[in-house]
Tab-separated table of C-alpha atoms in Angstrom:
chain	number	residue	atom	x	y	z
A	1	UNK	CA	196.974	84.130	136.302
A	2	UNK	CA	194.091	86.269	136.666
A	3	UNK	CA	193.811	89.083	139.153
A	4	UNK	CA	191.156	91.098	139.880
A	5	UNK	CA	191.516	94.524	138.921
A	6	UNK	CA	191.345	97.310	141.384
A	7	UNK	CA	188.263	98.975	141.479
A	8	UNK	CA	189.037	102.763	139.834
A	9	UNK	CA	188.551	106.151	141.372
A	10	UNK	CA	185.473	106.714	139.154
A	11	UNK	CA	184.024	104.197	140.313
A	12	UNK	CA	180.932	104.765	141.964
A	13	UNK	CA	180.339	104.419	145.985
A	14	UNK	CA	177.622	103.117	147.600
A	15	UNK	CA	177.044	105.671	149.694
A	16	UNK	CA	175.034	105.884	152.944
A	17	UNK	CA	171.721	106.907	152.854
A	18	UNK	CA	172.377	109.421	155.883
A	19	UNK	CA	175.395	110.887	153.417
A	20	UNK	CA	172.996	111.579	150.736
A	21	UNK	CA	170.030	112.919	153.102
A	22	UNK	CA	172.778	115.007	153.971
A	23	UNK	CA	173.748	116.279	150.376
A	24	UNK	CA	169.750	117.187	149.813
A	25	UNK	CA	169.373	118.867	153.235
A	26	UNK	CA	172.053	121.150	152.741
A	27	UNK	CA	171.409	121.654	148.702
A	28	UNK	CA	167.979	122.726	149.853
A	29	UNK	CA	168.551	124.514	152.932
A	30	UNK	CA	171.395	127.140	151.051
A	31	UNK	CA	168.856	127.006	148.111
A	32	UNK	CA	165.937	128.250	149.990
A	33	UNK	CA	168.026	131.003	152.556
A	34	UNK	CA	169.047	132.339	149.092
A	35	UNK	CA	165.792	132.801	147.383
A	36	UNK	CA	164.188	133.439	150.619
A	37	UNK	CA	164.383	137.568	150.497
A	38	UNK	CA	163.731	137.181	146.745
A	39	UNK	CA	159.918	135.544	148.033
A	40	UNK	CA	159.889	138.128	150.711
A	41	UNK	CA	160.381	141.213	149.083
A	42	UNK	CA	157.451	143.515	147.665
A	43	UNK	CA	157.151	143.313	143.444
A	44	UNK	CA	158.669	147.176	143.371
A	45	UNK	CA	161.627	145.780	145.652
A	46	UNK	CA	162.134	142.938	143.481
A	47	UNK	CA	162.354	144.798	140.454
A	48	UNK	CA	165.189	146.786	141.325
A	49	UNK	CA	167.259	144.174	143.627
A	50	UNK	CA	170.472	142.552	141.541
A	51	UNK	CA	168.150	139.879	140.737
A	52	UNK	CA	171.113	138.009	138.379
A	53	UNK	CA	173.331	137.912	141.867
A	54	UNK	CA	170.547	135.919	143.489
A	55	UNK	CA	170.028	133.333	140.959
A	56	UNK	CA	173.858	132.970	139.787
A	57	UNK	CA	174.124	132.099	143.866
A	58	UNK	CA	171.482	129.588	143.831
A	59	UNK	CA	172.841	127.905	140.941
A	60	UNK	CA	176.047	126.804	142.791
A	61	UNK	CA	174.412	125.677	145.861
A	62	UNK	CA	174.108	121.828	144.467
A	63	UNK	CA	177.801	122.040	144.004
A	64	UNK	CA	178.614	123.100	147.551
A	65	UNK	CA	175.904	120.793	149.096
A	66	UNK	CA	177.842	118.294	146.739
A	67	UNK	CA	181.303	119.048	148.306
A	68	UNK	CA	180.033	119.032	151.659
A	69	UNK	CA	178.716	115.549	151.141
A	70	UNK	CA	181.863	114.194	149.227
A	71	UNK	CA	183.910	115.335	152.608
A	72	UNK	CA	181.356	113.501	155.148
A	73	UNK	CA	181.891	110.525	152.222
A	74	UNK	CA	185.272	110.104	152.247
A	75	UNK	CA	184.743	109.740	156.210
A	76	UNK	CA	183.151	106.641	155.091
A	77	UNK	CA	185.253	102.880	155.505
A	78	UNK	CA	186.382	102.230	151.970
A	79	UNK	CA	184.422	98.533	151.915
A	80	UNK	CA	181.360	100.569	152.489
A	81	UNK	CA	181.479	102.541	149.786
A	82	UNK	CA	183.393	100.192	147.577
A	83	UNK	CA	182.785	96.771	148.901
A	84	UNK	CA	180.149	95.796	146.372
A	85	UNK	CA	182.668	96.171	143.281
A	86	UNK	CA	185.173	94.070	145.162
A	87	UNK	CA	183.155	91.252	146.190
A	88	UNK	CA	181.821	91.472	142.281
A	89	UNK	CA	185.297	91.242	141.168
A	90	UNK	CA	186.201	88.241	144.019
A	91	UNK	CA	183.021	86.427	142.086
A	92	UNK	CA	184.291	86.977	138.698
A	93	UNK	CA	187.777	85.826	139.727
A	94	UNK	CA	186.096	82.491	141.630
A	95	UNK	CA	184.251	82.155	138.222
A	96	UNK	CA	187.617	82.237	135.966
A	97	UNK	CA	189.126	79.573	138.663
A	98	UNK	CA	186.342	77.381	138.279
A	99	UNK	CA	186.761	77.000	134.614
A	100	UNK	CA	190.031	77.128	134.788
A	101	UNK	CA	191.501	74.005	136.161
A	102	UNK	CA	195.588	75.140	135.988
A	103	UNK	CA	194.362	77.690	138.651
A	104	UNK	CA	192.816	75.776	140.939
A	105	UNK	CA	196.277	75.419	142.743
A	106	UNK	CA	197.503	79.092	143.107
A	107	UNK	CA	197.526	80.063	146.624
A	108	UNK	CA	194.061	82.900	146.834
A	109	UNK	CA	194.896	86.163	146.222
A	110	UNK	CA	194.613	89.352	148.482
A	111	UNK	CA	191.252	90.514	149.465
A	112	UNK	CA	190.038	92.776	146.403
A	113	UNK	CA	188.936	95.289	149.155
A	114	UNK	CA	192.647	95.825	149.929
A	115	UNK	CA	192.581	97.137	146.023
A	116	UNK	CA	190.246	100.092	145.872
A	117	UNK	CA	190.504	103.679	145.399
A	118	UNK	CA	188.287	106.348	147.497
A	119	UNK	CA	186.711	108.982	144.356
A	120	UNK	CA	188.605	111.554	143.492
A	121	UNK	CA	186.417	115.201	144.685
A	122	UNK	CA	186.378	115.932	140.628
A	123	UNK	CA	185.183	112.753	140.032
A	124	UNK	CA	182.811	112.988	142.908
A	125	UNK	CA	180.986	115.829	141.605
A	126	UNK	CA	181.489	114.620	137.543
A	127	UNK	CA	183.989	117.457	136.384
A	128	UNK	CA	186.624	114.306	135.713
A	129	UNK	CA	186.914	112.390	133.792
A	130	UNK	CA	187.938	114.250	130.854
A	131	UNK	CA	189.275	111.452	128.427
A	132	UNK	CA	188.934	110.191	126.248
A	133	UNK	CA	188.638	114.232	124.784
A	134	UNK	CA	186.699	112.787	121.574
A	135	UNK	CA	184.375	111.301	123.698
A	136	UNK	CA	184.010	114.353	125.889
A	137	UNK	CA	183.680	116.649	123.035
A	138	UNK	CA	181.258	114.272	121.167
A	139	UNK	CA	178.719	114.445	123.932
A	140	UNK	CA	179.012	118.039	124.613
A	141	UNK	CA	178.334	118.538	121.204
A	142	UNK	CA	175.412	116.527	121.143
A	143	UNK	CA	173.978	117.863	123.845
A	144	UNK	CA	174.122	121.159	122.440
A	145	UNK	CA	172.547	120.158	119.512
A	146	UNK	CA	170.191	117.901	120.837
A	147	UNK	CA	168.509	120.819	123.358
A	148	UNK	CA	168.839	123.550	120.311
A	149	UNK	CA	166.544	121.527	118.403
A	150	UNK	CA	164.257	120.358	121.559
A	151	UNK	CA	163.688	124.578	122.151
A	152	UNK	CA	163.075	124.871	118.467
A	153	UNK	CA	160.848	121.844	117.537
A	154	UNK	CA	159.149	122.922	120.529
A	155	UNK	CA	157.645	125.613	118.997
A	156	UNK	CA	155.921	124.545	115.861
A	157	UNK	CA	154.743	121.452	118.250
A	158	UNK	CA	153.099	124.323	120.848
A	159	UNK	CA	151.823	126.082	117.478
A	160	UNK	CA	149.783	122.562	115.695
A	161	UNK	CA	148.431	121.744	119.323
A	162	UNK	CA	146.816	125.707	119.634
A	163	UNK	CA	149.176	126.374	122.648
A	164	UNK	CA	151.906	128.491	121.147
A	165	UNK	CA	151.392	131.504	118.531
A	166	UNK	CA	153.438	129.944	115.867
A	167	UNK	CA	154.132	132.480	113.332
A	168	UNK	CA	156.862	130.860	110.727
A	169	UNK	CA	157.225	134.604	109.157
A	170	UNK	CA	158.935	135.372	112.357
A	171	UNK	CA	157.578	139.258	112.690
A	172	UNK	CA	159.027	139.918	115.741
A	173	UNK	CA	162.549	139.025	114.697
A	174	UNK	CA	162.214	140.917	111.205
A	175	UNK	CA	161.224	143.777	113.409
A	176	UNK	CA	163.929	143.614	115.787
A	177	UNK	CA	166.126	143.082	112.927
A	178	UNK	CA	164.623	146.599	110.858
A	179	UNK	CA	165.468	148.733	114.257
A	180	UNK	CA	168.950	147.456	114.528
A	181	UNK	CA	169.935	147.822	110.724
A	182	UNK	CA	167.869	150.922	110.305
A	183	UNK	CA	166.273	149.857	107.354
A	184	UNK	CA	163.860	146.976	105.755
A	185	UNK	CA	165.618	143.776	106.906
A	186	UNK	CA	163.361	141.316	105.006
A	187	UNK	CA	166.017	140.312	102.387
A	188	UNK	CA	168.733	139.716	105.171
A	189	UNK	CA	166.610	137.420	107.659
A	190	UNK	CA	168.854	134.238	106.357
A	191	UNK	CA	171.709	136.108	107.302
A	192	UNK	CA	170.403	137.475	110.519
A	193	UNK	CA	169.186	134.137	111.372
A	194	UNK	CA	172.081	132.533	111.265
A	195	UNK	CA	174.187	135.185	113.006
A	196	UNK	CA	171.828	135.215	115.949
A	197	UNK	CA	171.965	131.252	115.995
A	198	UNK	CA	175.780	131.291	116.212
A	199	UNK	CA	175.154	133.821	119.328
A	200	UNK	CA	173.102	131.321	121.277
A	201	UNK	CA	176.212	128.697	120.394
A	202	UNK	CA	178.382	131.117	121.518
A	203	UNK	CA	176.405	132.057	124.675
A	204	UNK	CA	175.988	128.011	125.679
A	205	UNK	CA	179.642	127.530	125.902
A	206	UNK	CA	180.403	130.613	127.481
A	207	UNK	CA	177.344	129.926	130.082
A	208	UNK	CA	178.986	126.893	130.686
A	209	UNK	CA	180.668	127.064	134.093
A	210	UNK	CA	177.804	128.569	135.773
A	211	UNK	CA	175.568	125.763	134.657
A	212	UNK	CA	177.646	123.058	135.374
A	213	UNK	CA	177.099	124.086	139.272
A	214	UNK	CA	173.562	122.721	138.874
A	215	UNK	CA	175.125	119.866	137.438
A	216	UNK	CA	177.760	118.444	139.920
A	217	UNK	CA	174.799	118.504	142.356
A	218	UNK	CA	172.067	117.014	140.563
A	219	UNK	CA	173.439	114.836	138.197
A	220	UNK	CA	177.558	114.655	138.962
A	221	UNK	CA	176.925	113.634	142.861
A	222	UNK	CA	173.456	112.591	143.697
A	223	UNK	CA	172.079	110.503	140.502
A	224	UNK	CA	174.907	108.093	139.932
A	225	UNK	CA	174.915	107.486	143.703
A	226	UNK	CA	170.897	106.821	143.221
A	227	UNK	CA	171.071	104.709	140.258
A	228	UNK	CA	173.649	102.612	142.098
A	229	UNK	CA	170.969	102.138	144.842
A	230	UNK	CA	167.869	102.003	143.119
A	231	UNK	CA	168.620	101.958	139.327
A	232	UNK	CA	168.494	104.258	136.731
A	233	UNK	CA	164.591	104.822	136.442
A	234	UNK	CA	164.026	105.803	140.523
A	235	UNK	CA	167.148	107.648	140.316
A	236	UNK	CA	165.692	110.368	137.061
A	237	UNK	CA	162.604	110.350	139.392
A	238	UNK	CA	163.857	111.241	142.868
A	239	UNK	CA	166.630	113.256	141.587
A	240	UNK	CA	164.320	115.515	139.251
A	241	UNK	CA	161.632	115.615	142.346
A	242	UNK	CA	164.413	117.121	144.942
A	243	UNK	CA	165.801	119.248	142.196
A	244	UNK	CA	162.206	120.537	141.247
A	245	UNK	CA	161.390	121.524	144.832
A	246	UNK	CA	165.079	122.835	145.183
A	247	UNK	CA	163.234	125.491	143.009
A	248	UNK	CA	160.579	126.668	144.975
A	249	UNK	CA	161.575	129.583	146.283
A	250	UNK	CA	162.309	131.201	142.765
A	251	UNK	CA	159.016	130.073	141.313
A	252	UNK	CA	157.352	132.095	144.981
A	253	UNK	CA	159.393	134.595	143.755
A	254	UNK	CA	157.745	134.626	140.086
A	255	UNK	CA	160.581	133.232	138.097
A	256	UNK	CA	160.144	130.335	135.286
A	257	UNK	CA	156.033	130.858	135.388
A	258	UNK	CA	155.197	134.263	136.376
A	259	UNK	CA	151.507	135.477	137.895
A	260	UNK	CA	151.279	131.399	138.033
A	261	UNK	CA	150.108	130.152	141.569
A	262	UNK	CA	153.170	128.471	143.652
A	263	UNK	CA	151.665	124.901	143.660
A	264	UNK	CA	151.027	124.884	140.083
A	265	UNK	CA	154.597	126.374	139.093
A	266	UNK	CA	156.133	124.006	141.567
A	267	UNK	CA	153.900	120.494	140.023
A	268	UNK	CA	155.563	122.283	136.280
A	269	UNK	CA	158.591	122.412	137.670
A	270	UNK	CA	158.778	118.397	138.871
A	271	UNK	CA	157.628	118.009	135.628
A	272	UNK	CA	160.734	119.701	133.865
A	273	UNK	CA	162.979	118.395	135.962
A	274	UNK	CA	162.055	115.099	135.867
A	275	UNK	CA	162.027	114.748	131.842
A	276	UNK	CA	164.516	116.818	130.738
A	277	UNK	CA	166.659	115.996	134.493
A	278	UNK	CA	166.407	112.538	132.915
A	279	UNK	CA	167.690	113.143	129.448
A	280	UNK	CA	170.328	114.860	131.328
A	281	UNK	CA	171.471	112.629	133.206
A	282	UNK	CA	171.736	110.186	130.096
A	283	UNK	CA	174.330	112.936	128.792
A	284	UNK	CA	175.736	112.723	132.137
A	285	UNK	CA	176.308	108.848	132.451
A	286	UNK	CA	177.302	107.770	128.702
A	287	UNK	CA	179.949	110.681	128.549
A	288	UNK	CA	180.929	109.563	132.075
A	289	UNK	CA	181.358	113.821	133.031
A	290	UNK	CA	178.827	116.164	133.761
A	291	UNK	CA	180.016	118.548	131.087
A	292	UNK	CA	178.075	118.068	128.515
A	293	UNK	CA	174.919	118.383	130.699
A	294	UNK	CA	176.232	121.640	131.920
A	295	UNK	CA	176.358	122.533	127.957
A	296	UNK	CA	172.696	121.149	127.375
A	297	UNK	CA	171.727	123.108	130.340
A	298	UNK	CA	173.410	126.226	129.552
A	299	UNK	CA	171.596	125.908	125.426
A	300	UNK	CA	168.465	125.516	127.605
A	301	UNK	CA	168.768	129.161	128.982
A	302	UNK	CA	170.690	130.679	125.701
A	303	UNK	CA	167.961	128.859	123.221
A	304	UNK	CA	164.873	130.609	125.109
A	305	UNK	CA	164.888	133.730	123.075
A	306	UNK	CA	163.676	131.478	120.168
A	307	UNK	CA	160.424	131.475	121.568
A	308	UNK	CA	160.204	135.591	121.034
A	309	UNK	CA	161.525	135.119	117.547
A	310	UNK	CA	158.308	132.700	116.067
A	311	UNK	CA	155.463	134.395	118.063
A	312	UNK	CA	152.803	135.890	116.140
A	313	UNK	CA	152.941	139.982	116.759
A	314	UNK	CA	150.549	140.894	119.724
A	315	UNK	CA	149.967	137.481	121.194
A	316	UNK	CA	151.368	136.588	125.022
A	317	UNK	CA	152.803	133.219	125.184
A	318	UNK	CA	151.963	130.999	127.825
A	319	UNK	CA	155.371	129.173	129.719
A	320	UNK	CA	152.949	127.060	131.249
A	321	UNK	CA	151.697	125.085	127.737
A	322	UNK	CA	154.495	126.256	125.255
A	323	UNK	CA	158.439	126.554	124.383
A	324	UNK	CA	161.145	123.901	126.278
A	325	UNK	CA	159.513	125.191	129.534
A	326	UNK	CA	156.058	124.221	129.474
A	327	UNK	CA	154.017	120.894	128.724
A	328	UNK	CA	154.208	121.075	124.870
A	329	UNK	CA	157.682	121.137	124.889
A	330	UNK	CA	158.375	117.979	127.180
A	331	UNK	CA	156.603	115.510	124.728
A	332	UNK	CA	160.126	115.354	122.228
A	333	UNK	CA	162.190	114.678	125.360
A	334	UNK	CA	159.930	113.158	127.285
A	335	UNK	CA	159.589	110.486	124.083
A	336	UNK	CA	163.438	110.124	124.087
A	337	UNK	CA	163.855	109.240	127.695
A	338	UNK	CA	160.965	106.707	127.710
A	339	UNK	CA	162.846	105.197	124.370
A	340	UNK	CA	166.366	105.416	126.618
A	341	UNK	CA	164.652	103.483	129.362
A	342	UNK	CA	162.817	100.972	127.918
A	343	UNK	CA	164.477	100.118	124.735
A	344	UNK	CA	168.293	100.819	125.721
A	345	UNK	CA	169.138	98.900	128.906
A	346	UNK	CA	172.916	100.644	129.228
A	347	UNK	CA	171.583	104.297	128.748
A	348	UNK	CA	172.458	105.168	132.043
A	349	UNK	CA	175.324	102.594	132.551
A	350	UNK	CA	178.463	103.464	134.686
A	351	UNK	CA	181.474	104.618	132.313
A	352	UNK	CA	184.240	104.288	134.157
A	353	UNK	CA	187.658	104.038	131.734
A	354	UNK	CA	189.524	107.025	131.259
């Protein structure tokens, strides 16, 4: 006899649109209040305010607007949230009657609503599920990797379009190197290289935790939730929109794109967040946690030094064109989530075993 099965706590809800207006009005209400005295203080004030304690802060606000809108969820009548799984198993189970005639005498089973599960608040906001651990760890991995190599290739990309000072030779390093060792450090670049690469690693995983507060918002809560609604391709574009403007009152403030007017930083921003929010959230869904996100995004942050390292000696580098940040850098990812969406139909499918 075939039953269907009960519809998992990692399953996704369909949640009500006036539950996730909720989720954005709050993410961007603490969001703003927080960066708000950053925007209104003078550039002498700014300079010496604890400008780390501000932007650690707004980092976790998608994670509390997340929890706030898990607890208005689970308010929610289970059907609503979950009835669309059980009337797709109560389909699937009419479909296995049909063809098979030995069944078409059981009595009808119970109501597949009376089956389901309301989310777990860690699987809510994507910190569960955490098996299978090879799985877990395989994606976190790549994810590392994968946005190490975005930052780097970024670079000679910026340099062969004549936006980004690429200088292979890597002066600035060398020199940095000399001053630290006290001596000619031209024969030990390998060396240094590779010891300064292991301490972006190193800083990615231990950046970790505060990243992944960006991430149970944005991609944990909110995108499954929109993909569910809308599917996957809306759900990279209105989640990396709201997330971009969630950012406006830094870039007011001069962070990301400094001395760069506010509407132009903030149509950059939308732009970041939308291709590399999207590649994300790919990371997100096929590893079925938002860990390994949290690692990409924390490599994102760690990997910008590289940027310093492979600029020719004496030239400014502008965020706006060059490195991961600017419009140069998107084309890699922004090739990759095209490919995703197009070509690979389950990119952004549910994974729901444990």
């Amino acid at each position: 006899m075939t039953v269907p099965s009960p519809v998992s706590t990692t399953t996704t809800p369909r949640t009500p649109l006036i539950v996730l207006s909720s989720f954005v009005l709050v993410a961007l209400t603490l969001g703003w209040l927080i960066g708000l005295p950053l925007v209104l203080m003078s550039p002498e004030e700014r300079s010496a305010a604890p400008l780390d304690l501000y932007y650690n802060l707004f980092m976790l606000t998608p994670a509390v607007a997340a929890l706030a809108a898990y607890l208005l969820e689970r308010r929610q009548p289970l059907n609503v949230l979950y009835g669309h799984r059980a009337e797709a198993a109560a389909q699937d189970h009419q479909v296995a009657r049909d063809q098979q005639p030995e069944m078409q005498d059981e009595q009808p089973q119970e109501r597949p609503a009376r089956t389901l599960k309301p989310q777990s608040v860690t699987d809510a906001l994507g910190i569960t599920p955490l098996r299978p651990v090879r799985r877990l760890l395989s994606w976190s991995v790549l994810g590392l990797l994968l946005f190490f190599a975005f930052s780097l290739a970024a670079l000679p990309l910026g340099g062969a379009l004549g936006v980004y000072p690429f200088d292979p030779s890597m002066p600035l390093f060398v020199q940095d190197l000399s001053s630290r060792l006290g001596r000619d450090a031209t024969e030990f670049i390998a060396t240094g290289v590779l010891v300064e690469v292991g301490l972006i690693f190193t800083a990615s995983v231990l950046g970790v935790f505060l990243h992944a507060g960006i991430e149970m918002g944005w991609r944990g809560y909110l995108f499954p939730r929109l993909a569910l609604r809308w599917g996957p391709r809306a759900a990279v574009v209105v989640t990396g929109v709201i997330s971009g403007i969630w950012y406006a009152p830094l870039l007011a403030a001069g962070f990301f794109y400094d001395q760069t007017p506010v509407f132009q930083a903030l149509a950059l921003m939308l732009g970041f967040s939308i291709i590399i929010g999207g590649v994300l959230a790919w990371l997100r869904m096929q590893s079925g946690s938002i860990w390994p996100a949290a690692f990409a995004q924390s490599m994102i942050s760690a990997a910008a030094i590289l940027h310093f390292w492979f600029a020719e000696a004496g030239q400014m580098v502008d965020l706006r064109q060059a490195t991961l940040q600017g419009v140069s850098g998107w084309i890699l990812p922004g090739l990759l989530l095209v490919g995703l969406m197009v070509f690979a139909r389950r990119a952004f499918g549910e994974v729901t075993d444990r």
